[in-house]
XYZ file of C-alpha atoms in Angstrom:
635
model
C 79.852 78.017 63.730
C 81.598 80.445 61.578
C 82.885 83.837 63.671
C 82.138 87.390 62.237
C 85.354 88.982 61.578
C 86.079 92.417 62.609
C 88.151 95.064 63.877
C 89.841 93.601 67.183
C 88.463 96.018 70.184
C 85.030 96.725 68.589
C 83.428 92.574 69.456
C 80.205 92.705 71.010
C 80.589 91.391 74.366
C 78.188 89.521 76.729
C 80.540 91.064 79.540
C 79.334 94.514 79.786
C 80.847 97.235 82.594
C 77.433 96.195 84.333
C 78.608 93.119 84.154
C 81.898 93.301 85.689
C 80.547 95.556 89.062
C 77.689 93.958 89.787
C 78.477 90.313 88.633
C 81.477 89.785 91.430
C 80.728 89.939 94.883
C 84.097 90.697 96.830
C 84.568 87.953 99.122
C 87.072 88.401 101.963
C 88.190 88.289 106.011
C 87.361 84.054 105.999
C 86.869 83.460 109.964
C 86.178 79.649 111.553
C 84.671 79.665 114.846
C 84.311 75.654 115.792
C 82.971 74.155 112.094
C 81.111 77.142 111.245
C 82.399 79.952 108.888
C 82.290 83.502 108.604
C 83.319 86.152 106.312
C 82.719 89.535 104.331
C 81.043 90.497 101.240
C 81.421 93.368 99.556
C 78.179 95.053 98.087
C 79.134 97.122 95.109
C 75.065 97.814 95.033
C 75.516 99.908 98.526
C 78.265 101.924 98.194
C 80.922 99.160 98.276
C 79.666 98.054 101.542
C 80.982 95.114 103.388
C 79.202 92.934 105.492
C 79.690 90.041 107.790
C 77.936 87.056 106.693
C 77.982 83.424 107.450
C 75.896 80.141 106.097
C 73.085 81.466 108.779
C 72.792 85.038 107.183
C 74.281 88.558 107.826
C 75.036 89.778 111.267
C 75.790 93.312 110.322
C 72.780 94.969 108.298
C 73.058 98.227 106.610
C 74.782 100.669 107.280
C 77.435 99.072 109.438
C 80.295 97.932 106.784
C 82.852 96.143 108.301
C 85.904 97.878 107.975
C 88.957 98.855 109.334
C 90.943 101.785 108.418
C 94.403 100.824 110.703
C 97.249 102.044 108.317
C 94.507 103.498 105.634
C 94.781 99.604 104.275
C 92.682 97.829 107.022
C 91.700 94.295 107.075
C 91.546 92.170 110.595
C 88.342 94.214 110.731
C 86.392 91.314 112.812
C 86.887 88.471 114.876
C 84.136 85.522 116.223
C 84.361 83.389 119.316
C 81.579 81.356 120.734
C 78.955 82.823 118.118
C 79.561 86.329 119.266
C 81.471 88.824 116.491
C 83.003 91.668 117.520
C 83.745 94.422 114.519
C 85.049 97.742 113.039
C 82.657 100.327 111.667
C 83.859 101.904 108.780
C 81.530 104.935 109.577
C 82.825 106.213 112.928
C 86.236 103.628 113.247
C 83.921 102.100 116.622
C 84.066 98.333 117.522
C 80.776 96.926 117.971
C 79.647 93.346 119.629
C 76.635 91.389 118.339
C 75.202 88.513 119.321
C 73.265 85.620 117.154
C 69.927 87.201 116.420
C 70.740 90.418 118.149
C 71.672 94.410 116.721
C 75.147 95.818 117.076
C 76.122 97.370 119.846
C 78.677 99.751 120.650
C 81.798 98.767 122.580
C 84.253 101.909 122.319
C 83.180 104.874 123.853
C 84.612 107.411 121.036
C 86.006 107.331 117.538
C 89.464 108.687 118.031
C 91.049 105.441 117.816
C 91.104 102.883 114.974
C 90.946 98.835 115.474
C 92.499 96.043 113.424
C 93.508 92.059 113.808
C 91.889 91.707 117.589
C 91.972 88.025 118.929
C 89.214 87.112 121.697
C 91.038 87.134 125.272
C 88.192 84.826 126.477
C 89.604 84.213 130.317
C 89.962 87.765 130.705
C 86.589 89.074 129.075
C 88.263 91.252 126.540
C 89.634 92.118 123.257
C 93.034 92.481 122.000
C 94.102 94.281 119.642
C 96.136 96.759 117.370
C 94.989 100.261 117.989
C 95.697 103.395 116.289
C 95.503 106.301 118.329
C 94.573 109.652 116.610
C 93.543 111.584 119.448
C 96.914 113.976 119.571
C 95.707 115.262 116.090
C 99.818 115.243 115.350
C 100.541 114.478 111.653
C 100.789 110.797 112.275
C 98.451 108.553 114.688
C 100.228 106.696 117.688
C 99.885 102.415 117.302
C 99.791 100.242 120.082
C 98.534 96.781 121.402
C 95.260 97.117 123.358
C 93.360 95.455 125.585
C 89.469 96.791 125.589
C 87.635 94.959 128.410
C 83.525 94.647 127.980
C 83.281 97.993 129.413
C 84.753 99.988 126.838
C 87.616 100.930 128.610
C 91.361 100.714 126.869
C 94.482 99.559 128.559
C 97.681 99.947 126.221
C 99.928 96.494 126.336
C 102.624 97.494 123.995
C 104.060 100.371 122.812
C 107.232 102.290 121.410
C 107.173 100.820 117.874
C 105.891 102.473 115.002
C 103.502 99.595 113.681
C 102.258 96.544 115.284
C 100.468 93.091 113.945
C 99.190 90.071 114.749
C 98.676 89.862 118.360
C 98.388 86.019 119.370
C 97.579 84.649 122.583
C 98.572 80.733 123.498
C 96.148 78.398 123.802
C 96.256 78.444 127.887
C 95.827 82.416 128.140
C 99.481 82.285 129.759
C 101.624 84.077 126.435
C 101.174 86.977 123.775
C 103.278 86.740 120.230
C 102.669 89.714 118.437
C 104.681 91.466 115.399
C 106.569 95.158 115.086
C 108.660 97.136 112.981
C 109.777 100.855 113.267
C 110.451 103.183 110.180
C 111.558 103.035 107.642
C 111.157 99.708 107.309
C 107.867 98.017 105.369
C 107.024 94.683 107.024
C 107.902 92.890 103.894
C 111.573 94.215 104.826
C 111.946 93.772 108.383
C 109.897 92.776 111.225
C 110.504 91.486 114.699
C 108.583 88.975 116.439
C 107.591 88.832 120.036
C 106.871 87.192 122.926
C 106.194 87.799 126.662
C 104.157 86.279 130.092
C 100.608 87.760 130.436
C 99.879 88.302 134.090
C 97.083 87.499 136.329
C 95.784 91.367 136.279
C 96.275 91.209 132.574
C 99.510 92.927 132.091
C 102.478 91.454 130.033
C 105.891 90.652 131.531
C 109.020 89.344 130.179
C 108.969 90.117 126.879
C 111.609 88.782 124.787
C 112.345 89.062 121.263
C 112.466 85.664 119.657
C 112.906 86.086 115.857
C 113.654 88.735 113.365
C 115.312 91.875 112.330
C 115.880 94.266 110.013
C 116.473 92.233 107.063
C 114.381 89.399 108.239
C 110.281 89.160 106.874
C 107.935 87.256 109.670
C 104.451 87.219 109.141
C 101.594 84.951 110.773
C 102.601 84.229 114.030
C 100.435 81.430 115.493
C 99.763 78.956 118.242
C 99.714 75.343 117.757
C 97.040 73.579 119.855
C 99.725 72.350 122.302
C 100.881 75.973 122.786
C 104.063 76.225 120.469
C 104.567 78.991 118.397
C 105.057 78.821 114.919
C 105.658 81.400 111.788
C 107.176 82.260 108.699
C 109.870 83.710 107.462
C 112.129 84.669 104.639
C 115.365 84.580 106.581
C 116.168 81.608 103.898
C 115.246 83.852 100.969
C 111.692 82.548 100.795
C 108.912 82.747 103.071
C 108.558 79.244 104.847
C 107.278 77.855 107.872
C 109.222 78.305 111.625
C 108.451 76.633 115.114
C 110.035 78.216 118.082
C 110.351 75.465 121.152
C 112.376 76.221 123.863
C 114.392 78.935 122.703
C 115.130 77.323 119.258
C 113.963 77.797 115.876
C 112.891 74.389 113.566
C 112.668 75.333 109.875
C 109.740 72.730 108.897
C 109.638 72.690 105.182
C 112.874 74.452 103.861
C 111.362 74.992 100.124
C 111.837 77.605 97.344
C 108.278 78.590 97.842
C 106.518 80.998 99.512
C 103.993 80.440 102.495
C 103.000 83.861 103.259
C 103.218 87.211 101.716
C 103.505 90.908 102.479
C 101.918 92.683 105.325
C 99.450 94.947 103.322
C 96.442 93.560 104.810
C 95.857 92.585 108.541
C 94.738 89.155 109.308
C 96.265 87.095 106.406
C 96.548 83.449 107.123
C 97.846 80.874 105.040
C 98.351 78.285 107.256
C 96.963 76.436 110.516
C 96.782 73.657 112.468
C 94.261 70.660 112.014
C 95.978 68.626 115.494
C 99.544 69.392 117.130
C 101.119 67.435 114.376
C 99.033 68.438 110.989
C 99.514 71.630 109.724
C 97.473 72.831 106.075
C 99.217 74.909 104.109
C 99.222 76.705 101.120
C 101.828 77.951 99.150
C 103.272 79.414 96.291
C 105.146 78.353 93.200
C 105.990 79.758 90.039
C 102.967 82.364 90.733
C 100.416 79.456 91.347
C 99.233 78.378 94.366
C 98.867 74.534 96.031
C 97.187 73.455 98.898
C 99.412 70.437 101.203
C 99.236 68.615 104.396
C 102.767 69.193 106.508
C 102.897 66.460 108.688
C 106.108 64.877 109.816
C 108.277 66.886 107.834
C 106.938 65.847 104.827
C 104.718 67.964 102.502
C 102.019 66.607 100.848
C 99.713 68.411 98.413
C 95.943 68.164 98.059
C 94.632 68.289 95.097
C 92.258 71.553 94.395
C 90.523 73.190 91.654
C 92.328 76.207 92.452
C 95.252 78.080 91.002
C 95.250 80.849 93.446
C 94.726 80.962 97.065
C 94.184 84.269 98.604
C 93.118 82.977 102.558
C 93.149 80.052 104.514
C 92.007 78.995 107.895
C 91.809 75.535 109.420
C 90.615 74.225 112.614
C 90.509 70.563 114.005
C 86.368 71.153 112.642
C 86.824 72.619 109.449
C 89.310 73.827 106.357
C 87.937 76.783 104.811
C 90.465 78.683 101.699
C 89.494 81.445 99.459
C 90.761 80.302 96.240
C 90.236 80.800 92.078
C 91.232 79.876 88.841
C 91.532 80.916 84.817
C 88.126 79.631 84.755
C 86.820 79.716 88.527
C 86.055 83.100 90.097
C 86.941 83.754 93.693
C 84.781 81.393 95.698
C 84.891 80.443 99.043
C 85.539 76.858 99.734
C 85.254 74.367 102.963
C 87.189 71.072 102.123
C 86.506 68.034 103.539
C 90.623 66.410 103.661
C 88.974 63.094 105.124
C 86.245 62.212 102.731
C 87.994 64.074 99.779
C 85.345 66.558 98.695
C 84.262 70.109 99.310
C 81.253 72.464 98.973
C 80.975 75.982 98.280
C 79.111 78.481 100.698
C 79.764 81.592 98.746
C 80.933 82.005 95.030
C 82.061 85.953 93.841
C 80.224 85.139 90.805
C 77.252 82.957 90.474
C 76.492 83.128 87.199
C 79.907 83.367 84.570
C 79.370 84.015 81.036
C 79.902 81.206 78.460
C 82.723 79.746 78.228
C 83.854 80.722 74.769
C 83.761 84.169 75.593
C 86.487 83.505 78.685
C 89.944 83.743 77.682
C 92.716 81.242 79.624
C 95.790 82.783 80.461
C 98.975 81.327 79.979
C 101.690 81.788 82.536
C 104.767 82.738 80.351
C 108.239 84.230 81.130
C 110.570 86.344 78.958
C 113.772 88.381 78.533
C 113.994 91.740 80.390
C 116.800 94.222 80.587
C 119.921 93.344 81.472
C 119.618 89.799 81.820
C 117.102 89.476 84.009
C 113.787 86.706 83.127
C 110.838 89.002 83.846
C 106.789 86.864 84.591
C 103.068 87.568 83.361
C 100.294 86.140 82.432
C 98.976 86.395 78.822
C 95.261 86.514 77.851
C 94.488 86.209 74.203
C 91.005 88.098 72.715
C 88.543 85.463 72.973
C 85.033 85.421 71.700
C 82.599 82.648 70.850
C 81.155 85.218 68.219
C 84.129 86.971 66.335
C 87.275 86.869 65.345
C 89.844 89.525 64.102
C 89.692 90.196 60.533
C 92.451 88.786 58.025
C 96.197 89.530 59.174
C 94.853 91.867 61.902
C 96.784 91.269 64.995
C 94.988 92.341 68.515
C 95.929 95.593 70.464
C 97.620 94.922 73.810
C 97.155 96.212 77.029
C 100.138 95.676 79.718
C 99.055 95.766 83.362
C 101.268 96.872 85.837
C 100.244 95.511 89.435
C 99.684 97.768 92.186
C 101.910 97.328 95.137
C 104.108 97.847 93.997
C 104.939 94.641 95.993
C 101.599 92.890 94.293
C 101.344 89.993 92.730
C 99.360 89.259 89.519
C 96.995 85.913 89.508
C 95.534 83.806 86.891
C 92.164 84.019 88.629
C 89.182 84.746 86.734
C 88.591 88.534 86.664
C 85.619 89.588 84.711
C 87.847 93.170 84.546
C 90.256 91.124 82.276
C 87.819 89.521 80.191
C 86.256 92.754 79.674
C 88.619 93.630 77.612
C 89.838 90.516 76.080
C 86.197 89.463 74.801
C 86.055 93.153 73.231
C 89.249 91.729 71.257
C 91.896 93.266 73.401
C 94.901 91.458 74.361
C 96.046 91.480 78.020
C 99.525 91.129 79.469
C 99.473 90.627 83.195
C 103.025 91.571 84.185
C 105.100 90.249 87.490
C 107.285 92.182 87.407
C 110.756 92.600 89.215
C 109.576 93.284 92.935
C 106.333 91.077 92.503
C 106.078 88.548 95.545
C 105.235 84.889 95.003
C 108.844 84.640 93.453
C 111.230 84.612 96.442
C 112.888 87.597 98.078
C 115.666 88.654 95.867
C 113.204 88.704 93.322
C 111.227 90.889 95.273
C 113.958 92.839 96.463
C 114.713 93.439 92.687
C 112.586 96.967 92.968
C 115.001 97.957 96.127
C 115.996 101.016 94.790
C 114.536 100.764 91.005
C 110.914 101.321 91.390
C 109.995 102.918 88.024
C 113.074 101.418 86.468
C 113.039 97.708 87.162
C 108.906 97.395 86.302
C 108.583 99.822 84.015
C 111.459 98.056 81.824
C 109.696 94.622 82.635
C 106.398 95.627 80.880
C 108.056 97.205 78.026
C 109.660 93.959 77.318
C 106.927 91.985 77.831
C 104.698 93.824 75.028
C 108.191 93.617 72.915
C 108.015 89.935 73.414
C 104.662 89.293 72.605
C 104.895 91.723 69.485
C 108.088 90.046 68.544
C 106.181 86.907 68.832
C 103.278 87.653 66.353
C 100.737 88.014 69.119
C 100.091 91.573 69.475
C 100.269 94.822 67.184
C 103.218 96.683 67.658
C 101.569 99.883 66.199
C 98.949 99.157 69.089
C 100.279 98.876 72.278
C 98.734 100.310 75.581
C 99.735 100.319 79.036
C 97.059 100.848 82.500
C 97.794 100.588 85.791
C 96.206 101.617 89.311
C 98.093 103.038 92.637
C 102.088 101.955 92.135
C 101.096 100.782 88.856
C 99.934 104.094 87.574
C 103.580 105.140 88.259
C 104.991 102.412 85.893
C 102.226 103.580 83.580
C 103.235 106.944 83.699
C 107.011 106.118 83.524
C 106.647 103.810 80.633
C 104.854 106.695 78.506
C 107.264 109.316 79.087
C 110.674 107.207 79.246
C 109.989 105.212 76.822
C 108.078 105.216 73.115
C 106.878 101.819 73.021
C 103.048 102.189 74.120
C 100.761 104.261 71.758
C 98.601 105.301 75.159
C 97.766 104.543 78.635
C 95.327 104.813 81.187
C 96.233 105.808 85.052
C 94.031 105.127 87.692
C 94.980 107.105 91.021
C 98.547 106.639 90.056
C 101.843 108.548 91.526
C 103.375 111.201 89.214
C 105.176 112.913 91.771
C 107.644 110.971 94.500
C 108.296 114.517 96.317
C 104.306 115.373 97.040
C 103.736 111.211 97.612
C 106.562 111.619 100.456
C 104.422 114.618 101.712
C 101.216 114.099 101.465
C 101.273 109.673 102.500
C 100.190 108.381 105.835
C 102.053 106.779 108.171
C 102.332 103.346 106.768
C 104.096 104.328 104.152
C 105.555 107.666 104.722
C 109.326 106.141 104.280
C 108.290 103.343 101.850
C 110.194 105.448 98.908
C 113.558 105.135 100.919
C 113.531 101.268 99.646
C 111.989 102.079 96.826
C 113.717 105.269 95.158
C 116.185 106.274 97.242
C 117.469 107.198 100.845
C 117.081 111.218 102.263
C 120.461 112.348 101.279
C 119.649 111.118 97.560
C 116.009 111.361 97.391
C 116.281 114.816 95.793
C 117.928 114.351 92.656
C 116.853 110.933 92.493
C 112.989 111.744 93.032
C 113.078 114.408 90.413
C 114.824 111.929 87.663
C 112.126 109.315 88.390
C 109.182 111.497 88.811
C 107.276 111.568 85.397
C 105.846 115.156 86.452
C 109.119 116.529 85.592
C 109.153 115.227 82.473
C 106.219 115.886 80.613
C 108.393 117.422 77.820
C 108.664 113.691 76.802
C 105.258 112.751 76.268
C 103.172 112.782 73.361
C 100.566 110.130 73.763
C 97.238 109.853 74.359
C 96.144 109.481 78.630
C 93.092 109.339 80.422
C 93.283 109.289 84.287
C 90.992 108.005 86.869
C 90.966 109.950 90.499
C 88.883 109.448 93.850
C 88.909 112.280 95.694
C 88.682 110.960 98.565
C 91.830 108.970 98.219
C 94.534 109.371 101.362
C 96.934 107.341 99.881
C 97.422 109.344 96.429
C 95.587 112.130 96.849
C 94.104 113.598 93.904
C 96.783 116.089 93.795
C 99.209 113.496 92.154
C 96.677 113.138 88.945
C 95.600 116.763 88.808
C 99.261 118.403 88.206
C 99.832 115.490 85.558
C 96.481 116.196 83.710
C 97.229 119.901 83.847
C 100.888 119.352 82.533
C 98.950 117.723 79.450
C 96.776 120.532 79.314
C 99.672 122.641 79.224
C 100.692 120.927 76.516
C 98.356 120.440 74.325
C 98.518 116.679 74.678
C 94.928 114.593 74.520
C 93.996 114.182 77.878
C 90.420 113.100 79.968
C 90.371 113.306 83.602
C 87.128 111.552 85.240
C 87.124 112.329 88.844
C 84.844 110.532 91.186
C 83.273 111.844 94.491
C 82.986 109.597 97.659
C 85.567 107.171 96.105
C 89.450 106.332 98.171
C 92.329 104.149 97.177
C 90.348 101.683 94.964
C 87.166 101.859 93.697
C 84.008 100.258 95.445
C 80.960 101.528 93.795
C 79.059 99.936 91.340
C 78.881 103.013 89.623
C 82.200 103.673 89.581
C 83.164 100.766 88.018
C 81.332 100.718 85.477
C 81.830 104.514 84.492
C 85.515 104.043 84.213
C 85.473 101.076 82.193
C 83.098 102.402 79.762
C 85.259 105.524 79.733
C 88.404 103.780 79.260
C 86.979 101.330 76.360
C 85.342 104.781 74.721
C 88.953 106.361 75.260
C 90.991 103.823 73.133
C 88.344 103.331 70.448
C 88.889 106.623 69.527
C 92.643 106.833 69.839
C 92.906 104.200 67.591
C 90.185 105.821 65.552
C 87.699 102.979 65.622
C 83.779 103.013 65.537
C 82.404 103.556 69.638
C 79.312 101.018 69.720
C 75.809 102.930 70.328
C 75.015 102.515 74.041
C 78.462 104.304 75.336
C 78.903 107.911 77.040
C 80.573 110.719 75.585
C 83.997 111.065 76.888
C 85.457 114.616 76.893
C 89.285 113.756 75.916
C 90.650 117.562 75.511
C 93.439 117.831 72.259
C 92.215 115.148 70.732
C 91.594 115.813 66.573
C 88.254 114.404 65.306
């Protein structure tokens, strides 16, 4: 069939904003209890509710949503033993209990403390847990291990550290691991892992450090079903796989790869244990993911569909991952290693459009300043009904990553092919400081964070304009959270990109330093600069002291009810451009945070974005649209 040609960015696409926030169903939190599974789903269509769910139904109707808001990120926000769940309420930060068949019902007695990553102390009759206590009403909460017992009541286990994770207990009830780190470290810098006796009345004794520092990553402590403790670490540069016996620690697959990642989330798993001597694994190379059998000291990989694996969890019943693909959606998956197969209990999307309207990405890497070989993903405009007209080549959008110590995926997003059926372009940038690529990689942003990524994506939409694949009179540049920073940096330190869109991005170091929570209240010391620098360093770096520089096009994207970049950040940007006389829009939206949930929300900022470039680039806005109020702009 012979495509229509016309102007790239005006296609008609079967992927409407519609499309995109109600067609995936955020799947997340994957939880086996014997062979059966559990896990969340989001549900853009309430509010961005999540839910508990598993192949027998939900457990948690409306309006619990399960979630956990321990170090404003969350996640741990459930855990199942013996058919019973026990849960954070978003709503009033309360851990419930419910039985098969039964309602919720309260377990804490008030909401002044905040629950994440609690393991099932079954011999005891209680819960433990990482608690956040924000009772004192100080600027920042207090965190401790907690044990809740079935009355309600709290007894603290560990404290003195700033942050804890990942509280483990051995197999025989006898031994807690658990992970901490004090400021102003980020757990992807430095963490400490623990261990200590737990005593007949339920205290802890004895506890002895038995891995890490301050320039040594552990994440995903965990027991093997003999009752050794295993975990990994990047002590070797990469995050691989550790078993502690007897006051020494094995290395059991010493690999450039990486089997875990960084602490943003509780409750991340990546590996576990299908007998005392088979582990499943999944790491990461090159950006991709691969699934393996460790067994012996030899690594074996299984063979998957999957390019990307977010979660894993594996019993001696079951192997459950959360994986996708360039042309598989998120999807959860239970694998059967023996008989070779697997099934799918929940997909994010059930129905994807046609297949020639899904662009593949190609994983490519490229030059970046001084010397260094920068990663992304490229997405061509793909359309099984049009094509660009004669010697037009497509605009570009660069994504920056959030983070910033993200990584970019090759999984099917319907958010990418949005755009790229619409005849966009789409660079998905890893830039220095992404993880999946080792630690000095990572550790490339120490210090450069709005240098180091920003330069990365300029080069990248260099490269592919150099290359014939992009129009260098069309360039654009979006990015949410840290990646709103390297949009905003990129537009007024360089004059590469023609405009960009910021969704709740960081302008201003100084007011992100005062107005962040605790997790990352000393995350810019790493990133920028330490306190006797910060200063000069903040204000060089900050784009809201440099307005004078810009002269694009921006529209910016706020929820104000954000705590991690308040709204502040965007409004003193927007009014600079104001100020200025620069074309600006500024779409706020109520009852939104750190990330948009809402179905609504998602699709009024993509429309509004799409209607935003159109008319930068002065082309037609299809009938069907809203109006967009972008102040300065000329008719």
């Amino acid at each position: 069939m012979t495509k229509q040609q016309a102007p790239c960015g005006t296609w008609t696409s079967p992927i409407s904003a519609a499309v995109v926030a109600a067609g995936a169903t955020p799947l997340a939190s994957l939880t086996l209890d014997g062979a059966s599974l559990y896990w969340l789903e989001g549900r853009a269509s309430e509010a961005g509710r999540s839910t508990l769910v598993s192949s027998a139904g939900e457990l948690t109707p409306a309006p619990f949503n399960v979630r956990s808001k321990v170090h404003e990120y969350g996640g741990g926000a459930y855990a199942v033993a013996g058919g019973v769940a026990w849960f954070s309420n978003h709503a009033d930060g309360r851990l419930y209990r419910v039985q098969p068949g039964g309602e919720p019902g309260a377990l804490t007695l008030d909401n002044a403390h905040r629950y994440a990553d609690f393991v099932v102390d079954a011999g005891r009759g209680r819960l433990v847990t990482v608690r956040e206590d924000h009772s004192a009403g100080g600027h920042y909460p207090v965190n401790t291990i907690a044990a809740i017992g079935a009355d309600g009541l709290e007894t603290v286990l560990v404290d003195g550290n700033d942050f804890y994770a990942a509280p483990r207990i051995s197999p025989d009830g006898r031994h807690l691991a658990w992970l901490c780190w004090d400021h102003p470290r980020m757990p992807w810098e430095g963490t400490e892992l623990w261990l200590a006796d737990i005593l007949d009345n339920g205290s802890l004794a004895n506890g002895r450090l038995v891995a890490g520092g301050p320039q040594e990553s552990i994440c995903q402590p965990e027991w093997s079903p003999g009752g050794l403790l295993h975990f990994v670490s990047d002590r070797s540069g990469w995050w691989n796989l550790y078993r502690y016996d007897h006051g020494v620690v094995h290395a059991l697959c010493p690999r450039a790869a990486e089997f875990g990642g960084p602490h943003w989330n509780f409750g991340g798993s990546l590996y576990g244990f299908r007998s005392e001597d088979e582990i499943v694994c999944a790491y990461i190379e090159d950006g991709v993911s691969k699934l393996a059998r460790l067994r012996g000291g030899e690594l074996t990989e299984i063979a998957t569909p999957y390019e990307e694996i977010r979660e894993l969890r594996v019993n001696s019943e079951a192997v459950a991952l959360l994986g996708g693909a360039p042309t598989v959606a998120p999807e959860l998956a239970r694998i059967d290693l023996d008989a070779g197969t697997h099934e799918v209990p929940a997909r994010s999307i059930n129905m994807l459009p046609p297949a020639g309207d899904l662009s593949v990405p190609r994983s490519i890497n490229y030059p970046s300043a001084n010397g260094r070989t920068a990663y992304a993903f490229h997405y061509p405009p793909t359309n099984a009904d049009f094509a660009p007209l004669a010697g037009e080549l497509p605009p570009l959008i660069v994504i920056g990553h959030g983070g910033p110590t993200g990584m970019a995926t090759s999984t099917l997003k319907l958010s990418t092919q949005f755009w790229t059926s619409r005849g966009f372009a789409v660079l998905d940038v890893n830039y220095g400081g992404s993880t999946g690529f080792g630690r000095a990689y990572r550790d490339l942003l120490k210090g450069q964070w709005g240098v180091v990524d920003v330069e990365d994506c300029v080069a990248g939409a260099r490269y592919l304009s150099e290359q014939g694949l992009a129009d260098p009179e069309r360039l654009l540049v979006r990015g949410s959270s840290a990646g709103g920073l390297t949009t905003l940096s990129a537009l007024a330190f360089h004059d590469l990109f023609k405009a960009g869109a910021c969704y709740y991005g960081v302008s201003d170091l100084a007011g992100l330093d005062a107005d962040s929570h605790k997790f990352e209240s000393h995350y810019n010391q790493y990133l920028i600069a330490p306190p006797e620098r910060a200063d000069s360093v903040y204000r060089e770096r900050s784009p809201i002291h440099h307005t004078d520089k810009l002269d694009r096009p921006m529209i910016f994207f706020q929820g104000l009810d954000d705590m991690v970049v308040p709204p502040q950040q965007s409004e003193t940007m927007v009014e600079a451009l104001r100020a200025r006389k620069l074309p600006v829009a500024y779409i706020t939206l109520e009852g939104e945070g750190h990330g948009f949930r809402k179905a609504e929300s998602v699709v009024r900022t993509l429309e509004a974005e799409l209607v935003f470039y159109l008319r930068v680039f002065g082309l037609p806005v299809p009938a069907g649209l809203p109006a967009v109020d972008i102040e300065n702009l000329p008719a």
